[in-house]
Amino acid sequence: MKQVEETLRQEVAKLLEDGTIDVFVGHEAASLPLKTSPCFVRSPKEVDRLVWNRICTSNLATYLPQLFKRPVGLKGEWTPPKVGVVAKGCDSRSIVGLIKEKQIPRDRLFIIGIGCEGMIDRHSVGRALGVVGLADAKVDDKSVQVIGTDGREKRIDIADVLAASCRECQHREAVLSNLTIGETPSSAPEVSHYANVAEFESKSPQERWEHWVGELSRCIRCYACRQACPNCYCEECFAEETAPKWLGVTTDLSDVFVFHLGRAFHQAGRCVDCGACVAACPQGIDLRLLNQKINKDVEELFEAQVSLSLEEAEALSSFRMEDDQSFMTEP
Amino acid sequence: MTKKTNEKMGGNGWEPRIVAFLCNWCSYAGADLAGVSRIQYPPNVRVIRVPCSGRINPLFIVKALQTGADGVLVSGCHPGDCHYISGNLYARRKFALLKSLLEYVGIEPQRVHFSWVSAAEGPRFAEILGKVTDSVRSVGPASKMIKKFEEVA
Ligand code: SF4
Ligand code: SF4
Ligand code: SF4
């Protein structure tokens, strides 16, 4: 990991020096334990800010569209910057999606792909330690040494606290890149695809409803899940739209449901299961169980894969004459 | 009418309220034909005319369920007959996913229906409405998604 981090810094320094890129989007150390922040590096002198480790959880594709927006109020000529970015498998798929949705230009992007062994889930670390608050944490390649706010200490194997998305991840290497560094990831997915969804589907309707009532009653509607998601680039989100007003500013559970059904549905055929929304949620809500349901349906009904290549059409912007209509009352 | 008003009407007086989104070119015309042919169909339906089934934002359906509908019917032109060539075919994918998602969170599948009805199918439209009304009636008044306005006013 240290080796990869060093190579990353050197490559970025070169790219900035020779003018291939104007800005590089990467991860840097953050003030909270087990967190990194996205960072924007603009000069070769700053490359030491960049880190690469097992807590580079955020999906950096989220921060790209804003770089290509013409600054508000600017008069005269404006050329969009040339942007470099480091991408895990999932980030690269989100980038592919954003290019296809015309939010970012391929020709102004320089993607450095890094094979990914999976990222740590902070909520699982807290659970393993038995406390919610973490005072400090040190991460190496294989394990994490944590201290809770109550002074409790523990060394935890990373394999035991991997994010759920990472356990099932099928695409650990960038699907689109200008350069790849590091080694091919060794680990294969441990959990079968959509095991969680299949298990949930087997419950009774009443159990399913009660599960979501329990889960979503904890939602504080902070919209961090939306902010963290690369697909949520809408200038005006339906959650805040006032004409029409889709959801009230209330604590009524039905409004929370409308938000979650709407948010999840807007990811249909677009979600790459990066887990950024789950990691961002302060309430530890299992949004993945909702996202993955739609992903499973998209895969099964339309035989479509999400954002694996620039050529393939997205599931909801295409159709086949013989698409399934067994769900219809009177086809 | 909210769920509460429904309840106030007592068990016997309860009649399902169904919102039907019908496309202008086929299903709405089909409903019209049923009307001018004087074919009887259940009066439980409130029709909303939309240009095309492709115009239907899945949130319309969610929102109808939140604001008091016991059931929703969405109907468009048969595949291949869409006035806009393929609006219904894009819509079909969205509807398949939405129906499955609603069921997944525990909403009764009997509440949400989709059909294709052409402008010539007046009798069929009446028949479908009968079927849909029976299906919604079988699961009783909606309660899960309904917004409790009174409590937050
Ligand atoms: S919905 Fe969540 S998992 Fe899916 S792409 Fe967005 S942030 Fe990633
Ligand atoms: S939830 Fe939907 S409307 Fe809101 S930002 Fe995401 S995609 Fe856009
Ligand atoms: S991040 Fe969590 S608490 Fe915040 S709106 Fe999303 S689900 Fe709700």
GROMACS .gro file of C-alpha atoms and ligand atoms in nm, chain A residues 59 94 225 228-231 263 267 270-277 291, ligand 1:
model
   26
   59ASN     CA    1  -1.643   0.757  -0.460
   94SER     CA    2  -1.926   0.575  -1.196
  225CYS     CA    3  -2.655   0.949   0.105
  228ALA     CA    4  -2.209   1.113  -0.152
  229CYS     CA    5  -2.350   0.950  -0.464
  230PRO     CA    6  -2.191   1.028  -0.802
  231ASN     CA    7  -2.525   0.976  -0.973
  263ARG     CA    8  -3.377   0.813  -0.443
  267GLN     CA    9  -3.041   0.488  -0.929
  270ARG     CA   10  -2.706   0.345  -1.273
  271CYS     CA   11  -2.598   0.231  -0.926
  272VAL     CA   12  -2.255   0.066  -0.925
  273ASP     CA   13  -2.285  -0.053  -0.564
  274CYS     CA   14  -1.987   0.154  -0.453
  275GLY     CA   15  -2.126   0.181  -0.102
  276ALA     CA   16  -2.058   0.556  -0.074
  277CYS     CA   17  -2.418   0.625   0.030
  291ASN     CA   18  -3.016  -0.029  -0.414
  485SF4     S1   19  -2.661   0.469  -0.478
  485SF4    FE1   20  -2.495   0.437  -0.330
  485SF4     S2   21  -2.392   0.249  -0.397
  485SF4    FE2   22  -2.516   0.322  -0.571
  485SF4     S3   23  -2.377   0.451  -0.692
  485SF4    FE3   24  -2.485   0.588  -0.548
  485SF4     S4   25  -2.346   0.602  -0.370
  485SF4    FE4   26  -2.282   0.423  -0.491
   0.00000   0.00000   0.00000
